[in-house]
mmCIF file of C-alpha atoms (C1' of nucleotides) in Angstrom:
data_model
loop_
_atom_site.group_PDB
_atom_site.id
_atom_site.type_symbol
_atom_site.label_atom_id
_atom_site.label_comp_id
_atom_site.label_asym_id
_atom_site.label_seq_id
_atom_site.Cartn_x
_atom_site.Cartn_y
_atom_site.Cartn_z
ATOM 1 C CA MET A 8 -0.146 0.080 0.305
ATOM 2 C CA GLU A 9 1.222 3.364 -1.159
ATOM 3 C CA VAL A 10 -0.436 6.617 -1.367
ATOM 4 C CA GLU A 11 0.231 10.575 -1.756
ATOM 5 C CA ALA A 12 -1.793 13.351 -0.284
ATOM 6 C CA TYR A 13 -2.909 16.134 -2.288
ATOM 7 C CA ALA A 14 -4.277 19.193 -0.175
ATOM 8 C CA GLY A 15 -6.482 20.956 -2.550
ATOM 9 C CA ALA A 16 -6.753 24.841 -3.340
ATOM 10 C CA ALA A 17 -3.482 25.254 -0.943
ATOM 11 C CA ASP A 18 -1.463 22.731 -2.462
ATOM 12 C CA PRO A 19 0.572 23.981 -5.506
ATOM 13 C CA ALA A 20 1.524 20.387 -6.534
ATOM 14 C CA SER A 21 -2.429 19.699 -6.800
ATOM 15 C CA HIS A 22 -4.279 19.731 -9.608
ATOM 16 C CA ALA A 23 -6.734 21.767 -8.056
ATOM 17 C CA PHE A 24 -4.457 24.554 -7.087
ATOM 18 C CA ARG A 25 -5.378 26.717 -10.348
ATOM 19 C CA GLY A 26 -9.162 25.867 -9.387
ATOM 20 C CA ARG A 27 -11.898 23.731 -11.057
ATOM 21 C CA THR A 28 -11.717 22.723 -14.327
ATOM 22 C CA ALA A 29 -13.690 20.060 -16.424
ATOM 23 C CA ARG A 30 -10.791 17.221 -15.577
ATOM 24 C CA ASN A 31 -10.804 18.043 -11.857
ATOM 25 C CA ALA A 32 -14.442 18.535 -11.293
ATOM 26 C CA THR A 33 -14.491 15.219 -9.162
ATOM 27 C CA MET A 34 -12.112 16.414 -6.668
ATOM 28 C CA PHE A 35 -14.534 19.541 -5.668
ATOM 29 C CA GLY A 36 -17.328 17.047 -5.377
ATOM 30 C CA PRO A 37 -18.123 15.135 -2.230
ATOM 31 C CA PRO A 38 -15.842 12.756 -0.534
ATOM 32 C CA GLY A 39 -15.533 8.702 -1.294
ATOM 33 C CA HIS A 40 -15.536 9.471 -5.033
ATOM 34 C CA LEU A 41 -13.075 8.058 -7.429
ATOM 35 C CA TYR A 42 -10.929 10.870 -9.654
ATOM 36 C CA VAL A 43 -9.041 9.317 -12.444
ATOM 37 C CA TYR A 44 -7.051 11.718 -14.576
ATOM 38 C CA PHE A 45 -5.046 10.698 -18.033
ATOM 39 C CA SER A 46 -1.487 11.737 -17.967
ATOM 40 C CA TYR A 47 1.748 11.586 -20.354
ATOM 41 C CA GLY A 48 -0.187 10.416 -23.103
ATOM 42 C CA MET A 49 -0.474 7.014 -22.113
ATOM 43 C CA HIS A 50 -1.430 6.580 -18.612
ATOM 44 C CA PHE A 51 -4.047 6.875 -16.016
ATOM 45 C CA CYS A 52 -4.011 7.691 -12.222
ATOM 46 C CA ALA A 53 -6.619 7.213 -9.356
ATOM 47 C CA ASN A 54 -7.289 9.304 -6.628
ATOM 48 C CA VAL A 55 -10.012 8.797 -3.794
ATOM 49 C CA VAL A 56 -11.698 12.404 -3.115
ATOM 50 C CA CYS A 57 -11.567 12.686 0.918
ATOM 51 C CA GLY A 58 -12.270 16.525 1.642
ATOM 52 C CA PRO A 59 -15.714 17.642 2.273
ATOM 53 C CA ASP A 60 -17.567 18.692 -0.950
ATOM 54 C CA GLY A 61 -15.981 21.829 -2.568
ATOM 55 C CA GLU A 62 -12.339 21.319 -0.638
ATOM 56 C CA ALA A 63 -11.070 19.176 -3.514
ATOM 57 C CA SER A 64 -8.609 17.152 -1.222
ATOM 58 C CA ALA A 65 -7.811 13.735 -2.446
ATOM 59 C CA VAL A 66 -5.599 10.599 -1.976
ATOM 60 C CA LEU A 67 -3.450 9.321 -5.311
ATOM 61 C CA LEU A 68 -3.242 5.724 -5.265
ATOM 62 C CA ARG A 69 0.494 5.061 -6.019
ATOM 63 C CA GLY A 70 0.798 1.466 -4.984
ATOM 64 C CA LEU A 71 -1.299 -1.892 -3.961
ATOM 65 C CA THR A 72 -0.372 -5.257 -2.611
ATOM 66 C CA PRO A 73 -2.549 -7.692 -5.016
ATOM 67 C CA VAL A 74 -4.599 -9.954 -2.650
ATOM 68 C CA ALA A 75 -7.068 -11.409 -5.380
ATOM 69 C CA GLY A 76 -7.604 -11.285 -9.267
ATOM 70 C CA LEU A 77 -3.856 -12.037 -9.961
ATOM 71 C CA GLU A 78 -4.632 -13.611 -13.108
ATOM 72 C CA GLU A 79 -6.874 -11.038 -14.377
ATOM 73 C CA MET A 80 -4.080 -8.295 -13.397
ATOM 74 C CA ARG A 81 -1.490 -10.350 -15.256
ATOM 75 C CA ALA A 82 -3.727 -10.385 -18.291
ATOM 76 C CA ALA A 83 -4.446 -6.400 -18.043
ATOM 77 C CA ARG A 84 -1.202 -5.697 -17.597
ATOM 78 C CA GLY A 85 0.590 -7.438 -20.176
ATOM 79 C CA PRO A 86 3.809 -9.174 -20.662
ATOM 80 C CA ALA A 87 5.659 -5.767 -18.962
ATOM 81 C CA ALA A 88 4.678 -7.028 -15.748
ATOM 82 C CA ARG A 89 7.539 -9.475 -15.283
ATOM 83 C CA ARG A 90 6.575 -10.147 -11.641
ATOM 84 C CA ASP A 91 3.506 -10.218 -9.469
ATOM 85 C CA ARG A 92 5.341 -7.386 -7.456
ATOM 86 C CA ASP A 93 5.108 -5.295 -10.379
ATOM 87 C CA LEU A 94 1.439 -5.464 -11.086
ATOM 88 C CA CYS A 95 0.486 -2.292 -8.860
ATOM 89 C CA SER A 96 3.920 -0.878 -7.830
ATOM 90 C CA GLY A 97 2.923 2.428 -9.437
ATOM 91 C CA PRO A 98 0.037 4.558 -10.241
ATOM 92 C CA GLY A 99 -0.056 3.878 -13.899
ATOM 93 C CA LYS A 100 0.319 0.288 -13.263
ATOM 94 C CA LEU A 101 -2.133 0.157 -10.669
ATOM 95 C CA CYS A 102 -5.102 1.575 -12.958
ATOM 96 C CA GLN A 103 -3.806 -0.884 -15.883
ATOM 97 C CA ALA A 104 -3.973 -3.759 -13.627
ATOM 98 C CA LEU A 105 -7.588 -2.653 -12.354
ATOM 99 C CA GLY A 106 -8.752 -1.676 -15.497
ATOM 100 C CA LEU A 107 -9.494 1.708 -14.489
ATOM 101 C CA ASP A 108 -9.728 4.604 -16.897
ATOM 102 C CA ARG A 109 -11.684 8.023 -17.518
ATOM 103 C CA SER A 110 -14.953 6.280 -17.347
ATOM 104 C CA PHE A 111 -14.292 5.664 -13.696
ATOM 105 C CA ASP A 112 -14.033 9.035 -13.345
ATOM 106 C CA GLY A 113 -16.633 9.907 -10.618
ATOM 107 C CA ALA A 114 -17.504 6.588 -9.437
ATOM 108 C CA ASP A 115 -19.026 6.325 -6.044
ATOM 109 C CA LEU A 116 -16.836 4.145 -4.196
ATOM 110 C CA VAL A 117 -18.736 3.247 -0.928
ATOM 111 C CA ALA A 118 -21.925 2.365 -2.977
ATOM 112 C CA GLY A 119 -19.777 0.651 -6.035
ATOM 113 C CA ASP A 120 -21.796 2.061 -8.527
ATOM 114 C CA ARG A 121 -19.239 1.204 -11.235
ATOM 115 C CA GLY A 122 -18.100 -2.105 -9.784
ATOM 116 C CA VAL A 123 -15.012 -0.275 -7.913
ATOM 117 C CA ALA A 124 -15.560 0.209 -4.259
ATOM 118 C CA VAL A 125 -13.187 0.772 -0.997
ATOM 119 C CA VAL A 126 -13.872 -2.126 1.576
ATOM 120 C CA ASP A 127 -12.280 -2.932 4.940
ATOM 121 C CA ASP A 128 -10.848 -6.706 4.992
ATOM 122 C CA GLY A 129 -10.192 -6.444 8.602
ATOM 123 C CA THR A 130 -6.310 -5.623 7.901
ATOM 124 C CA PRO A 131 -5.349 -3.237 10.748
ATOM 125 C CA PRO A 132 -3.337 0.087 9.811
ATOM 126 C CA PRO A 133 0.076 -0.480 9.953
ATOM 127 C CA PRO A 134 1.369 0.878 13.172
ATOM 128 C CA ALA A 135 4.548 2.676 11.640
ATOM 129 C CA PRO A 136 3.888 3.760 8.053
ATOM 130 C CA ALA A 137 6.687 5.077 6.518
ATOM 131 C CA VAL A 138 6.757 8.712 4.998
ATOM 132 C CA SER A 139 8.724 10.547 2.345
ATOM 133 C CA GLY A 140 8.370 13.542 -0.009
ATOM 134 C CA ARG A 141 6.088 12.785 -2.856
ATOM 135 C CA VAL A 142 7.244 11.516 -6.547
ATOM 136 C CA GLY A 143 7.261 13.113 -9.771
ATOM 137 C CA LEU A 144 6.827 16.675 -8.615
ATOM 138 C CA SER A 145 8.535 19.879 -10.187
ATOM 139 C CA VAL A 146 7.150 22.106 -6.862
ATOM 140 C CA ALA A 147 6.590 21.170 -3.288
ATOM 141 C CA THR A 148 8.894 18.141 -3.821
ATOM 142 C CA GLU A 149 9.854 18.192 -0.181
ATOM 143 C CA VAL A 150 6.593 18.018 1.593
ATOM 144 C CA PRO A 151 6.577 14.764 3.364
ATOM 145 C CA TRP A 152 3.132 13.510 2.282
ATOM 146 C CA ARG A 153 3.761 10.238 0.595
ATOM 147 C CA PHE A 154 2.802 7.314 2.889
ATOM 148 C CA TYR A 155 3.433 3.578 2.551
ATOM 149 C CA VAL A 156 3.811 0.149 4.250
ATOM 150 C CA ALA A 157 7.429 -0.474 4.529
ATOM 151 C CA GLY A 158 8.522 -3.588 3.240
ATOM 152 C CA ALA A 159 5.299 -4.220 1.513
ATOM 153 C CA VAL A 160 5.014 -5.898 -2.062
ATOM 154 C CA GLY A 161 3.659 -3.250 -4.494
ATOM 155 C CA ILE A 162 5.635 0.088 -3.530
ATOM 156 C CA SER A 163 6.755 2.033 -6.376
ATOM 157 C CA ARG A 164 10.576 2.931 -7.013
ATOM 158 C CA SER A 165 11.105 6.016 -4.664
ATOM 159 C CA ARG A 166 13.924 8.745 -5.495
ATOM 160 C "C1'" DC B 288 22.175 -3.038 -9.720
ATOM 161 C "C1'" DT B 289 21.536 2.448 -12.084
ATOM 162 C "C1'" DT B 290 21.012 5.562 -15.823
ATOM 163 C "C1'" DT B 291 18.917 7.080 -20.033
ATOM 164 C "C1'" DG B 292 15.800 8.267 -23.799
ATOM 165 C "C1'" DG B 293 11.502 7.685 -26.365
ATOM 166 C "C1'" DA B 294 6.446 7.360 -26.377
ATOM 167 C "C1'" DT B 295 2.377 10.007 -26.808
ATOM 168 C "C1'" DC B 296 -1.944 13.295 -26.040
ATOM 169 C "C1'" DG B 297 -5.477 15.830 -23.221
ATOM 170 C "C1'" DT B 298 -5.438 20.083 -20.946
ATOM 171 C "C1'" DC B 299 -4.722 24.647 -19.702
ATOM 172 C "C1'" DT B 300 -2.085 28.881 -21.162
ATOM 173 C "C1'" DG C 150 2.431 25.412 -27.884
ATOM 174 C "C1'" DA C 151 4.160 23.400 -23.824
ATOM 175 C "C1'" DC C 152 4.207 20.170 -20.203
ATOM 176 C "C1'" DG C 153 3.095 16.444 -17.027
ATOM 177 C "C1'" DA C 154 0.794 13.490 -9.766
ATOM 178 C "C1'" DT C 155 4.580 7.815 -16.045
ATOM 179 C "C1'" DC C 156 6.472 3.202 -17.701
ATOM 180 C "C1'" DC C 157 9.712 0.508 -19.755
ATOM 181 C "C1'" DA C 158 13.289 -1.448 -22.780
ATOM 182 C "C1'" DA C 159 18.036 -0.961 -23.757
ATOM 183 C "C1'" DA C 160 22.878 -0.212 -22.434
ATOM 184 C "C1'" DG C 161 26.324 0.043 -19.042
ATOM 185 C "C1'" DG C 162 28.902 -1.085 -14.421
#
DNA sequence: CTTTGGATCGTCT
DNA sequence: GACGATCCAAAGG
């Protein structure tokens, strides 16, 4: 598990920093929804909207430990994912493995209206999550808002 | 193991 | 018209 926090209008690294646009509209909506955007001409990235309606705060999903549907993930990722640990070890890989694209933008993760939901499987929170600066930014690079489970499978390469 | 460069296009200036 | 909240293959140690 690996995530990064983006603090809406107050965060220069957030897509919401320059105000609401057609692309980031979901972030300005109510929490519990999925914000999916297209980047670098070939990748999708997924966020969970977490602030109250109108605040545009979100959490970027950067890495996951696959626990089920491994066969489907391998098929979706293709030959590039040599090892199972590479299936979801990055924001773009994660979306490819789960089949997420722009059509999932705005999905309700509580109701699961588009077949995607956030659920509690009983795994307790990590007692000591690791922290670092966020990856791939040109601004606010030292703000320590990247959180991950140290040693877990499916963590992206950090700088 | 690390470094480097190419692919590729929607979005905002 | 420029630039990404990226990934991967290839090449060098």
